[in-house]
């Protein structure tokens, strides 16, 4: 497995089949992404008491945020909750569909050497795998949560007793563990979409692939992380 050849081949496939770039963009937009809205809005409301003197300590049209929250009726909260739930369902559907379609397209381009692929075709082909992808992602979330608790709790313990330096090994294990779990999820996703495996079989398949190509896959994941954060 030549890492350079894999990266070059992947770029050539995406460059040739622009539909894969579009699907990747949908994946990026629906996977969540950094946003400073919450922190910015929180800082804004927390600093209402320190307004510029030019406004006499108040912004024009300023109001009591807490009073506004308390004034929302019950049916208003129900509506907000239903709207939030609908958005979660929509984004989940788009993310799973784009994941399935992207992997189907990459497989067609790489293994079958298909010359032409349409967005609608790949989107339709990915639909039968959505439930399995959802369950596999849920399983991955539970595994990640358990791993986080196992690693974070000792870190907090050492930090509380004043041995913060001992948290560094746990941090490194935590970082590598996230990469490891991410690899399992990616390989399992391919197993579901390309090989039509079930959730447990996909997990077993991903584990076997990871053991067979551990070094190369870890290197690819580190490169991917560096690219995603802008270092490469």
XYZ file of C-alpha atoms in Angstrom:
232
model
C 0.000 0.000 0.000
C 1.703 3.182 -1.243
C 0.299 6.209 0.581
C 1.440 8.654 -2.101
C -0.220 6.651 -4.858
C -3.441 6.396 -2.847
C -3.631 10.163 -2.306
C -2.808 10.861 -5.961
C -5.398 8.353 -7.149
C -8.054 9.783 -4.815
C -7.415 13.326 -6.057
C -7.538 12.196 -9.696
C -10.896 10.454 -9.145
C -12.454 13.486 -7.438
C -11.075 15.816 -10.110
C -12.535 13.639 -12.861
C -15.904 13.101 -11.189
C -17.011 16.486 -9.885
C -20.161 14.903 -8.447
C -17.958 13.405 -5.727
C -16.757 16.885 -4.828
C -20.389 18.019 -4.522
C -21.218 15.048 -2.306
C -18.150 15.767 -0.187
C -19.313 19.359 0.205
C -22.726 18.168 1.411
C -20.965 15.850 3.846
C -18.888 18.712 5.185
C -21.882 21.022 5.605
C -24.022 18.405 7.350
C -21.306 17.058 9.639
C -21.405 20.026 11.890
C -18.438 22.437 11.678
C -17.043 25.098 13.825
C -19.277 27.961 14.717
C -18.738 30.778 17.173
C -22.413 31.673 17.335
C -23.074 30.176 20.749
C -20.022 31.650 22.445
C -20.453 35.005 20.730
C -24.111 35.318 21.646
C -23.379 34.208 25.220
C -20.636 36.821 25.569
C -22.980 39.457 24.179
C -25.717 38.820 26.716
C -23.275 38.323 29.580
C -21.747 41.745 28.935
C -24.909 43.791 28.766
C -23.865 45.536 31.968
C -20.675 46.888 30.353
C -22.080 48.811 27.425
C -20.301 51.856 25.969
C -20.972 55.100 27.791
C -22.142 56.673 24.542
C -25.391 54.768 25.002
C -25.610 55.396 28.718
C -24.753 51.791 29.494
C -27.478 50.398 27.223
C -27.627 49.536 23.560
C -30.507 51.075 21.594
C -33.491 48.760 21.815
C -31.799 46.482 24.365
C -34.089 44.203 26.356
C -33.860 41.734 29.155
C -32.934 38.413 27.564
C -34.080 36.375 30.537
C -37.490 38.052 30.521
C -37.845 37.285 26.829
C -37.103 33.599 27.492
C -39.591 33.465 30.357
C -42.279 35.113 28.240
C -42.242 32.342 25.613
C -45.419 30.256 26.073
C -45.427 26.479 26.302
C -46.652 26.040 22.719
C -43.742 28.228 21.620
C -41.251 25.847 23.225
C -43.079 22.912 21.654
C -42.753 24.549 18.243
C -39.064 25.299 18.810
C -38.467 21.705 19.921
C -40.265 20.253 16.886
C -38.386 22.597 14.541
C -35.060 21.593 16.093
C -35.985 17.910 15.821
C -36.963 18.354 12.164
C -33.613 20.015 11.436
C -31.732 17.198 13.173
C -33.624 14.587 11.147
C -33.049 16.520 7.906
C -29.321 16.975 8.497
C -28.950 13.343 9.544
C -30.713 12.183 6.386
C -28.596 14.423 4.161
C -25.383 13.325 5.879
C -26.157 9.604 5.650
C -27.340 9.910 2.038
C -24.253 11.862 1.015
C -22.037 9.331 2.816
C -23.626 6.397 1.004
C -23.642 8.156 -2.365
C -20.022 9.304 -2.023
C -18.755 5.835 -1.168
C -20.774 4.264 -3.984
C -19.363 6.804 -6.400
C -15.777 6.360 -5.216
C -16.131 2.579 -5.535
C -17.589 2.859 -9.038
C -14.843 5.194 -10.184
C -11.969 3.276 -8.604
C -12.960 -0.378 -9.021
C -15.325 -0.330 -12.001
C -13.655 2.545 -13.884
C -17.047 4.106 -14.617
C -16.667 7.145 -16.842
C -19.935 8.939 -16.096
C -21.891 9.181 -12.837
C -24.860 11.384 -12.034
C -25.825 12.857 -8.695
C -29.336 11.390 -8.835
C -28.025 7.928 -9.680
C -25.594 7.824 -6.763
C -28.144 9.340 -4.389
C -30.713 6.652 -5.266
C -28.157 3.862 -4.955
C -27.266 4.982 -1.458
C -30.784 4.975 -0.036
C -31.011 1.240 0.875
C -27.999 1.587 3.195
C -29.236 4.496 5.334
C -30.646 2.477 8.236
C -27.510 0.358 8.550
C -25.320 3.445 8.368
C -27.391 5.085 11.094
C -27.129 2.045 13.371
C -23.405 1.732 12.656
C -22.903 5.399 13.481
C -24.899 4.974 16.700
C -22.713 2.026 17.652
C -19.630 4.121 16.910
C -20.976 6.934 19.095
C -21.508 4.579 22.036
C -18.001 3.137 21.624
C -16.539 6.644 21.455
C -18.474 7.744 24.538
C -17.221 4.737 26.509
C -13.634 5.370 25.383
C -13.873 9.046 26.332
C -15.093 8.196 29.831
C -12.341 5.610 30.328
C -9.630 8.095 29.320
C -11.027 11.400 30.588
C -11.783 10.246 34.134
C -8.136 9.383 34.956
C -7.064 12.699 33.396
C -9.455 14.586 35.686
C -8.259 12.584 38.690
C -4.589 13.440 38.094
C -5.465 17.071 37.401
C -7.408 17.351 40.677
C -4.619 15.877 42.812
C -2.087 18.222 41.252
C -0.317 15.827 38.906
C -1.326 17.519 35.679
C 1.869 16.372 33.965
C 0.588 12.795 34.113
C -2.398 13.742 31.961
C -0.217 14.105 28.845
C 0.022 10.343 28.129
C -3.741 10.061 28.492
C -4.192 12.971 26.093
C -2.015 11.243 23.507
C -3.943 8.003 23.966
C -7.181 9.971 23.619
C -6.012 11.558 20.355
C -4.835 8.258 18.889
C -8.016 6.577 20.099
C -10.165 9.058 18.197
C -8.147 8.371 15.043
C -8.496 4.637 15.636
C -12.284 4.832 16.092
C -12.578 7.134 13.080
C -10.766 4.562 10.960
C -13.083 1.810 12.168
C -16.124 3.922 11.279
C -14.793 4.818 7.833
C -13.841 1.254 6.956
C -17.115 -0.076 8.329
C -19.061 2.443 6.274
C -17.312 1.216 3.133
C -18.126 -2.354 4.107
C -21.819 -1.495 4.413
C -22.134 0.553 1.237
C -19.768 -1.338 -1.067
C -19.927 -4.914 0.241
C -23.530 -4.776 1.482
C -22.548 -5.984 4.968
C -24.611 -5.795 8.122
C -23.638 -3.629 11.082
C -21.737 -6.304 13.041
C -20.141 -7.805 9.931
C -19.025 -4.332 8.864
C -17.430 -3.810 12.273
C -15.588 -7.126 11.992
C -14.504 -6.291 8.444
C -13.205 -2.885 9.518
C -11.279 -4.436 12.412
C -9.633 -6.953 10.110
C -8.689 -4.287 7.572
C -7.243 -2.093 10.302
C -5.065 -4.888 11.642
C -3.839 -5.806 8.146
C -2.912 -2.223 7.156
C -2.531 -0.497 10.511
C 0.533 1.643 9.789
C -0.600 2.919 6.397
C -4.124 3.664 7.591
C -2.882 5.573 10.639
C -0.561 7.604 8.408
C -3.416 8.381 6.016
C -5.617 9.463 8.930
C -2.940 11.769 10.343
C -2.471 13.342 6.902
C -6.232 13.771 6.616
C -6.386 15.452 10.029
C -3.523 17.797 9.135
C -5.221 18.695 5.845
C -8.546 19.328 7.584
C -6.981 21.728 10.126
C -4.985 23.529 7.462
C -1.440 22.334 8.157
C -1.073 20.647 4.720
